[in-house]
Tab-separated table of C-alpha atoms in Angstrom:
chain	number	residue	atom	x	y	z
W	144	MET	CA	123.783	98.714	106.061
W	145	GLY	CA	126.683	100.588	104.513
W	146	GLY	CA	127.661	104.165	105.310
W	147	PRO	CA	129.368	105.437	108.434
W	148	ARG	CA	127.027	103.535	110.781
W	149	GLU	CA	127.779	100.086	109.358
W	150	ASP	CA	129.558	98.929	112.546
W	151	PHE	CA	127.502	101.001	114.955
W	152	ASN	CA	126.709	99.519	118.381
W	153	GLN	CA	125.291	100.867	121.629
W	154	PHE	CA	123.792	100.083	125.017
W	155	ALA	CA	120.288	101.556	125.220
W	156	LEU	CA	117.661	101.725	127.946
W	157	GLU	CA	114.648	102.101	125.690
W	158	ARG	CA	111.717	102.350	128.076
W	159	VAL	CA	110.811	102.319	131.751
W	160	TYR	CA	107.103	101.897	132.508
W	161	VAL	CA	105.840	102.536	136.037
W	162	THR	CA	102.244	101.425	136.692
W	163	VAL	CA	100.053	102.231	139.677
W	164	ARG	CA	96.531	100.839	139.879
W	165	GLY	CA	93.914	100.250	142.527
W	166	PRO	CA	90.320	100.825	143.694
W	167	VAL	CA	89.016	104.311	144.484
W	168	ALA	CA	85.340	103.550	145.224
W	169	PRO	CA	82.823	100.702	144.829
W	170	ARG	CA	82.955	99.425	141.223
W	171	THR	CA	85.557	102.092	140.408
W	172	ALA	CA	89.279	101.627	139.839
W	173	PHE	CA	92.115	103.598	138.295
W	174	ARG	CA	95.309	102.959	136.381
W	175	VAL	CA	98.253	105.278	135.782
W	176	THR	CA	101.256	104.207	133.696
W	177	THR	CA	104.147	106.579	133.074
W	178	ASP	CA	106.459	106.175	130.090
W	179	VAL	CA	110.068	107.153	130.834
W	180	PHE	CA	112.007	107.492	127.587
W	181	GLN	CA	115.119	109.125	126.121
W	182	ALA	CA	113.971	112.390	124.589
W	183	GLY	CA	116.909	112.764	122.189
W	184	ASP	CA	120.618	113.499	122.042
W	185	GLY	CA	121.497	115.984	124.754
W	186	ASN	CA	117.943	116.160	126.083
W	187	GLY	CA	118.241	113.475	128.737
W	188	TRP	CA	115.177	111.533	129.850
W	189	ALA	CA	111.551	112.610	129.797
W	190	VAL	CA	108.396	111.337	131.483
W	191	ARG	CA	104.999	111.264	129.797
W	192	MET	CA	101.678	109.613	130.522
W	193	LYS	CA	100.978	106.355	128.677
W	194	TYR	CA	97.781	105.341	130.485
W	195	ALA	CA	95.734	107.370	132.956
W	196	TYR	CA	92.077	106.386	133.234
W	197	LEU	CA	89.174	105.618	135.527
W	198	ASP	CA	87.448	102.255	135.097
W	199	TYR	CA	83.846	101.784	136.241
W	200	ALA	CA	82.026	98.421	136.315
W	201	LEU	CA	78.619	99.109	134.769
W	202	THR	CA	77.443	95.495	134.979
W	203	ARG	CA	78.808	92.236	136.324
W	204	GLY	CA	78.189	88.592	135.583
W	205	ARG	CA	77.683	87.000	132.168
W	206	TRP	CA	77.829	90.278	130.247
W	207	ALA	CA	80.310	92.167	132.409
W	208	THR	CA	80.680	95.683	130.984
W	209	ARG	CA	83.170	98.354	131.999
W	210	LEU	CA	83.383	102.048	131.138
W	211	ARG	CA	86.761	103.745	130.884
W	212	ALA	CA	87.603	107.431	130.531
W	213	GLY	CA	90.989	109.090	130.192
W	214	MET	CA	94.187	108.087	128.426
W	215	LEU	CA	93.331	104.500	127.538
W	216	GLN	CA	94.122	101.535	125.291
W	217	THR	CA	93.358	101.810	121.599
W	218	VAL	CA	91.346	99.171	119.827
W	219	ALA	CA	93.743	96.354	118.917
W	220	ILE	CA	97.364	96.811	119.970
W	221	GLU	CA	97.164	95.713	123.607
W	222	HIS	CA	95.110	92.663	122.610
W	223	GLN	CA	97.825	91.575	120.165
W	224	GLU	CA	100.522	92.189	122.775
W	225	THR	CA	99.022	89.433	124.938
W	226	TYR	CA	100.646	87.000	122.476
W	227	TRP	CA	103.731	88.899	121.291
W	228	PRO	CA	106.608	89.745	123.708
W	229	ARG	CA	106.379	93.539	123.511
W	230	TRP	CA	109.891	94.010	124.877
W	231	LEU	CA	111.282	92.700	121.564
W	232	GLY	CA	109.530	95.517	119.702
W	233	PRO	CA	106.030	96.769	118.834
W	234	VAL	CA	103.419	94.620	117.094
W	235	ALA	CA	103.057	95.225	113.357
W	236	ILE	CA	100.244	97.806	113.373
W	237	ASP	CA	102.104	99.791	116.035
W	238	ARG	CA	105.546	99.496	114.459
W	239	HIS	CA	104.337	100.516	111.013
W	240	GLY	CA	102.305	103.524	112.094
W	241	PHE	CA	98.635	102.556	111.888
W	242	PHE	CA	97.913	104.268	115.227
W	243	GLN	CA	99.402	104.509	118.703
W	244	SER	CA	98.755	102.089	121.534
W	245	ALA	CA	97.044	104.690	123.760
W	246	ASP	CA	94.886	107.769	123.218
W	247	ALA	CA	92.606	110.075	125.189
W	248	GLY	CA	88.884	109.341	125.102
W	249	VAL	CA	86.189	106.994	126.392
W	250	ALA	CA	85.768	103.237	125.916
W	251	LEU	CA	83.403	100.366	126.683
W	252	SER	CA	84.517	96.762	127.120
W	253	THR	CA	82.153	93.795	127.401
W	254	THR	CA	83.026	90.210	128.245
W	255	LEU	CA	80.936	87.722	126.272
W	256	PRO	CA	79.243	84.900	128.212
W	257	ALA	CA	80.553	81.332	128.308
W	258	THR	CA	84.140	82.597	127.807
W	259	MET	CA	83.351	83.302	124.161
W	260	GLY	CA	85.524	86.418	123.998
W	261	ASP	CA	85.095	90.156	124.393
W	262	VAL	CA	84.078	93.374	122.606
W	263	TYR	CA	85.910	96.700	122.910
W	264	VAL	CA	84.788	100.042	121.446
W	265	HIS	CA	86.186	103.528	121.879
W	266	ALA	CA	85.992	107.165	120.804
W	267	VAL	CA	89.345	108.963	121.036
W	268	ASN	CA	91.107	112.098	119.832
W	269	GLY	CA	93.119	110.202	117.227
W	270	THR	CA	96.450	111.893	117.954
W	271	GLY	CA	97.793	109.209	120.308
W	272	TYR	CA	99.364	109.704	123.717
W	273	THR	CA	102.371	111.708	122.490
W	274	ARG	CA	100.448	114.701	121.087
W	275	ARG	CA	97.537	116.891	122.133
W	276	GLU	CA	94.310	117.152	120.138
W	277	VAL	CA	94.759	119.290	117.010
W	278	ASP	CA	91.279	119.395	115.414
W	279	ARG	CA	87.569	118.838	116.104
W	280	PHE	CA	87.415	115.314	114.686
W	281	LYS	CA	87.303	112.149	116.782
W	282	ASP	CA	88.239	108.590	115.863
W	283	PHE	CA	85.864	105.676	116.498
W	284	ALA	CA	86.875	102.014	116.634
W	285	ALA	CA	85.536	98.594	117.587
W	286	ARG	CA	87.055	95.140	118.039
W	287	MET	CA	85.435	91.748	118.578
W	288	SER	CA	87.591	88.860	119.771
W	289	LEU	CA	86.149	85.347	119.876
W	290	THR	CA	87.510	82.293	121.692
W	291	PRO	CA	85.108	79.723	120.216
W	292	PHE	CA	86.783	76.604	121.617
W	293	ALA	CA	87.632	77.825	125.114
W	294	ARG	CA	84.963	75.626	126.740
W	295	ARG	CA	84.596	72.962	124.052
W	296	ALA	CA	88.157	71.760	123.600
W	297	THR	CA	91.389	71.114	125.453
W	298	GLY	CA	95.024	71.771	124.728
W	299	LEU	CA	96.182	74.144	122.031
W	300	LEU	CA	92.791	74.397	120.301
W	301	ALA	CA	91.176	75.812	123.439
W	302	SER	CA	93.455	78.871	123.246
W	303	THR	CA	92.323	79.850	119.732
W	304	SER	CA	91.472	83.549	119.425
W	305	LEU	CA	89.978	85.201	116.324
W	306	SER	CA	89.609	88.978	116.117
W	307	ALA	CA	88.323	91.592	113.704
W	308	TRP	CA	88.597	95.329	114.230
W	309	ILE	CA	87.710	98.533	112.412
W	310	TYR	CA	88.914	102.095	112.969
W	311	GLU	CA	87.144	105.110	111.424
W	312	GLY	CA	88.897	108.446	111.792
W	313	ALA	CA	89.401	111.833	110.192
W	314	THR	CA	91.804	114.754	110.166
W	315	ALA	CA	91.126	118.377	109.298
W	316	GLY	CA	91.628	119.707	105.772
W	317	THR	CA	90.925	123.097	104.261
W	318	LEU	CA	87.899	121.720	102.393
W	319	GLY	CA	86.642	119.399	105.143
W	320	ALA	CA	87.448	116.083	106.789
W	321	LEU	CA	90.218	113.879	105.390
W	322	GLN	CA	89.806	110.107	105.624
W	323	ARG	CA	91.889	108.167	108.176
W	324	ASP	CA	90.484	104.625	108.232
W	325	ARG	CA	91.909	101.233	109.187
W	326	TRP	CA	90.734	97.652	109.590
W	327	GLY	CA	92.351	94.355	110.456
W	328	LEU	CA	92.021	90.635	111.154
W	329	HIS	CA	94.030	88.740	113.766
W	330	GLY	CA	94.238	85.103	114.811
W	331	ALA	CA	96.332	83.388	117.468
W	332	ILE	CA	96.855	80.231	119.477
W	333	ASP	CA	98.822	80.265	122.711
W	334	GLY	CA	99.971	77.039	124.336
W	335	THR	CA	102.747	76.208	126.755
W	336	ARG	CA	105.068	74.955	124.002
W	337	LEU	CA	103.840	76.891	120.972
W	338	THR	CA	102.492	80.378	120.276
W	339	LEU	CA	101.358	81.292	116.763
W	340	ALA	CA	99.763	84.509	115.528
W	341	ALA	CA	99.038	86.182	112.207
W	342	ASP	CA	97.301	89.374	111.187
W	343	HIS	CA	96.463	91.395	108.113
W	344	SER	CA	95.638	95.099	108.282
W	345	ARG	CA	94.873	97.863	105.815
W	346	ARG	CA	94.902	101.631	106.167
W	347	THR	CA	93.586	104.429	103.957
W	348	ASP	CA	94.767	108.003	104.446
W	349	GLU	CA	93.834	111.152	102.593
W	350	THR	CA	96.258	114.056	102.310
W	351	GLU	CA	95.583	117.479	100.920
W	352	ASN	CA	97.921	119.080	98.387
W	353	GLN	CA	97.820	122.818	98.814
W	354	ALA	CA	97.066	125.065	95.857
W	355	ILE	CA	100.183	126.410	94.140
W	356	ALA	CA	98.760	129.594	92.594
W	357	PRO	CA	96.546	132.109	94.408
W	358	GLY	CA	92.899	131.418	93.713
W	359	SER	CA	93.481	127.847	92.535
W	360	ILE	CA	92.080	124.828	94.376
W	361	GLY	CA	94.190	122.094	95.926
W	362	PHE	CA	93.365	118.428	95.575
W	363	VAL	CA	92.984	115.455	97.893
W	364	ARG	CA	95.141	112.364	97.438
W	365	SER	CA	94.162	108.982	98.862
W	366	GLN	CA	96.752	106.321	99.630
W	367	ALA	CA	96.182	102.765	100.855
W	368	ALA	CA	98.768	100.642	102.662
W	369	GLU	CA	98.712	97.049	103.922
W	370	VAL	CA	100.624	95.044	106.512
W	371	THR	CA	100.699	91.265	106.811
W	372	SER	CA	102.530	89.845	109.813
W	373	ALA	CA	103.078	86.424	111.367
W	374	PHE	CA	105.196	85.102	114.205
W	375	ALA	CA	105.867	81.892	116.091
W	376	ILE	CA	107.397	81.146	119.481
W	377	VAL	CA	108.468	77.522	119.895
W	378	ARG	CA	109.489	76.135	123.288
W	379	PRO	CA	110.994	72.757	122.345
W	380	PHE	CA	111.955	71.506	125.792
W	381	GLY	CA	108.538	71.590	127.387
W	382	ARG	CA	106.186	68.710	128.086
W	383	ALA	CA	102.585	68.429	127.000
W	384	ALA	CA	101.470	68.239	130.647
W	385	ASP	CA	103.251	71.475	131.604
W	386	ARG	CA	100.983	74.244	132.839
W	387	ARG	CA	103.728	76.846	132.745
W	388	LYS	CA	105.619	77.885	129.661
W	389	PRO	CA	109.175	76.486	129.569
W	390	PRO	CA	111.888	79.120	130.045
W	391	PHE	CA	113.665	78.632	126.702
W	392	GLY	CA	112.076	79.450	123.368
W	393	MET	CA	112.871	80.254	119.751
W	394	VAL	CA	111.092	83.225	118.175
W	395	GLY	CA	110.607	84.177	114.538
W	396	ARG	CA	108.587	87.004	112.990
W	397	TYR	CA	108.019	88.299	109.463
W	398	ASP	CA	106.236	91.526	108.450
W	399	ARG	CA	105.433	92.361	104.844
W	400	VAL	CA	104.588	96.036	104.456
W	401	ASP	CA	103.092	97.522	101.297
W	402	GLN	CA	103.463	101.268	101.830
W	403	SER	CA	101.444	102.074	98.710
W	404	VAL	CA	99.061	99.528	97.225
W	405	ALA	CA	98.862	101.614	94.039
W	406	THR	CA	102.622	101.723	93.359
W	407	GLY	CA	103.715	98.472	95.013
W	408	ASP	CA	106.293	100.105	97.302
W	409	GLU	CA	107.048	97.160	99.608
W	410	PHE	CA	109.563	96.246	102.282
W	411	HIS	CA	109.920	93.516	104.870
W	412	TYR	CA	110.882	93.312	108.530
W	413	LEU	CA	112.370	90.100	109.936
W	414	LEU	CA	113.194	89.039	113.488
W	415	GLY	CA	114.628	85.706	114.608
W	416	GLY	CA	116.332	84.579	117.791
W	417	ALA	CA	116.114	82.963	121.201
W	418	ILE	CA	114.331	83.896	124.426
W	419	TYR	CA	115.198	82.717	127.924
W	420	ALA	CA	113.105	83.493	131.003
W	421	ILE	CA	115.435	83.437	133.996
W	422	ASN	CA	112.439	83.675	136.308
W	423	ALA	CA	108.889	85.029	136.274
W	424	ARG	CA	110.179	88.622	136.346
W	425	LEU	CA	113.392	88.598	134.298
W	426	ALA	CA	113.907	87.491	130.684
W	427	LEU	CA	116.485	88.052	127.980
W	428	SER	CA	116.748	87.535	124.236
W	429	LEU	CA	119.459	87.423	121.586
W	430	ASN	CA	118.014	88.047	118.136
W	431	TYR	CA	118.723	89.203	114.603
W	432	GLN	CA	116.583	91.902	112.987
W	433	GLU	CA	116.515	93.400	109.518
W	434	GLN	CA	114.388	95.789	107.496
W	435	LEU	CA	114.997	95.757	103.748
W	436	GLY	CA	113.413	97.157	100.602
W	437	GLY	CA	111.021	100.022	100.035
W	438	LEU	CA	111.564	103.599	98.952
W	439	GLN	CA	110.479	105.230	102.219
W	440	ALA	CA	111.668	102.735	104.859
W	441	ALA	CA	115.215	103.117	106.187
W	442	PRO	CA	117.057	99.780	105.804
W	443	PHE	CA	118.940	98.211	108.700
W	444	ARG	CA	120.182	94.858	109.939
W	445	GLY	CA	121.855	93.867	113.166
W	446	MET	CA	122.094	91.716	116.270
W	447	PHE	CA	120.161	92.743	119.367
W	448	ALA	CA	120.364	91.660	123.005
W	449	ASN	CA	117.138	92.520	124.856
W	450	VAL	CA	116.502	92.331	128.596
W	451	VAL	CA	113.179	92.928	130.354
W	452	LEU	CA	112.464	93.193	134.077
W	453	ASP	CA	108.904	93.259	135.434
W	454	PHE	CA	108.428	94.373	139.010
């Protein structure tokens, strides 16, 4: 919007993920995913670890429980990405900085009996997968996802998923721990012709203002922010009896971000366009995106052509 970059355009290879996974011993498996990304102007490409963990099956059957250790999934982002096409951009809590999608630590996942859902808990550093640990504090989180109609209904209702998650963290301050807490609610349905999802999340962060004069005491400032997001993917040319999703779809998403609940500093993010899956591995999208409003968010609007290849 405006300025010297008003007519800016580019070709960009945003990410290349390479995943290797497999068994290493009875009940034990591993996963390694590298993230190849452009490090900046003149710096070429860099490789960093996105996921790198061991997965051990503690129990099997009705209450199947797995233990993971290493660089692993955080509490909610990967779950939400099962409904949203990640190659169009991050989900709301990832895009707007609640936490990163991976972090180093340990996690437990349990599948609930009768296909009722799953529970995921973790303890992680809290710095994400792009930075090393910087203090002694750890972040703890838990998510419960329920699929209450999976065995009691058919069609679109059977795909209903309802989730709640909480994230309790801290960072180091000169006078002690500073609050870094989040929570959220998420609901989705995922059929062959229609995918709908909505979520609402809130974060509270404390920052420490350093003392100005020698001998004086600084003060702690608390700020709350909220994100409400919803999206729909409509595939109009499918049939009710289809078991596979039709290749053509229309996608729309709206994020409302309140960067400061106290001051009402808000902005919105909007995406709308079309998706076409050429085959099971290759898909493309033409879409419009904009981000407007807010004192801290950089505004933009533009047309995007996205291509994804899974192999």
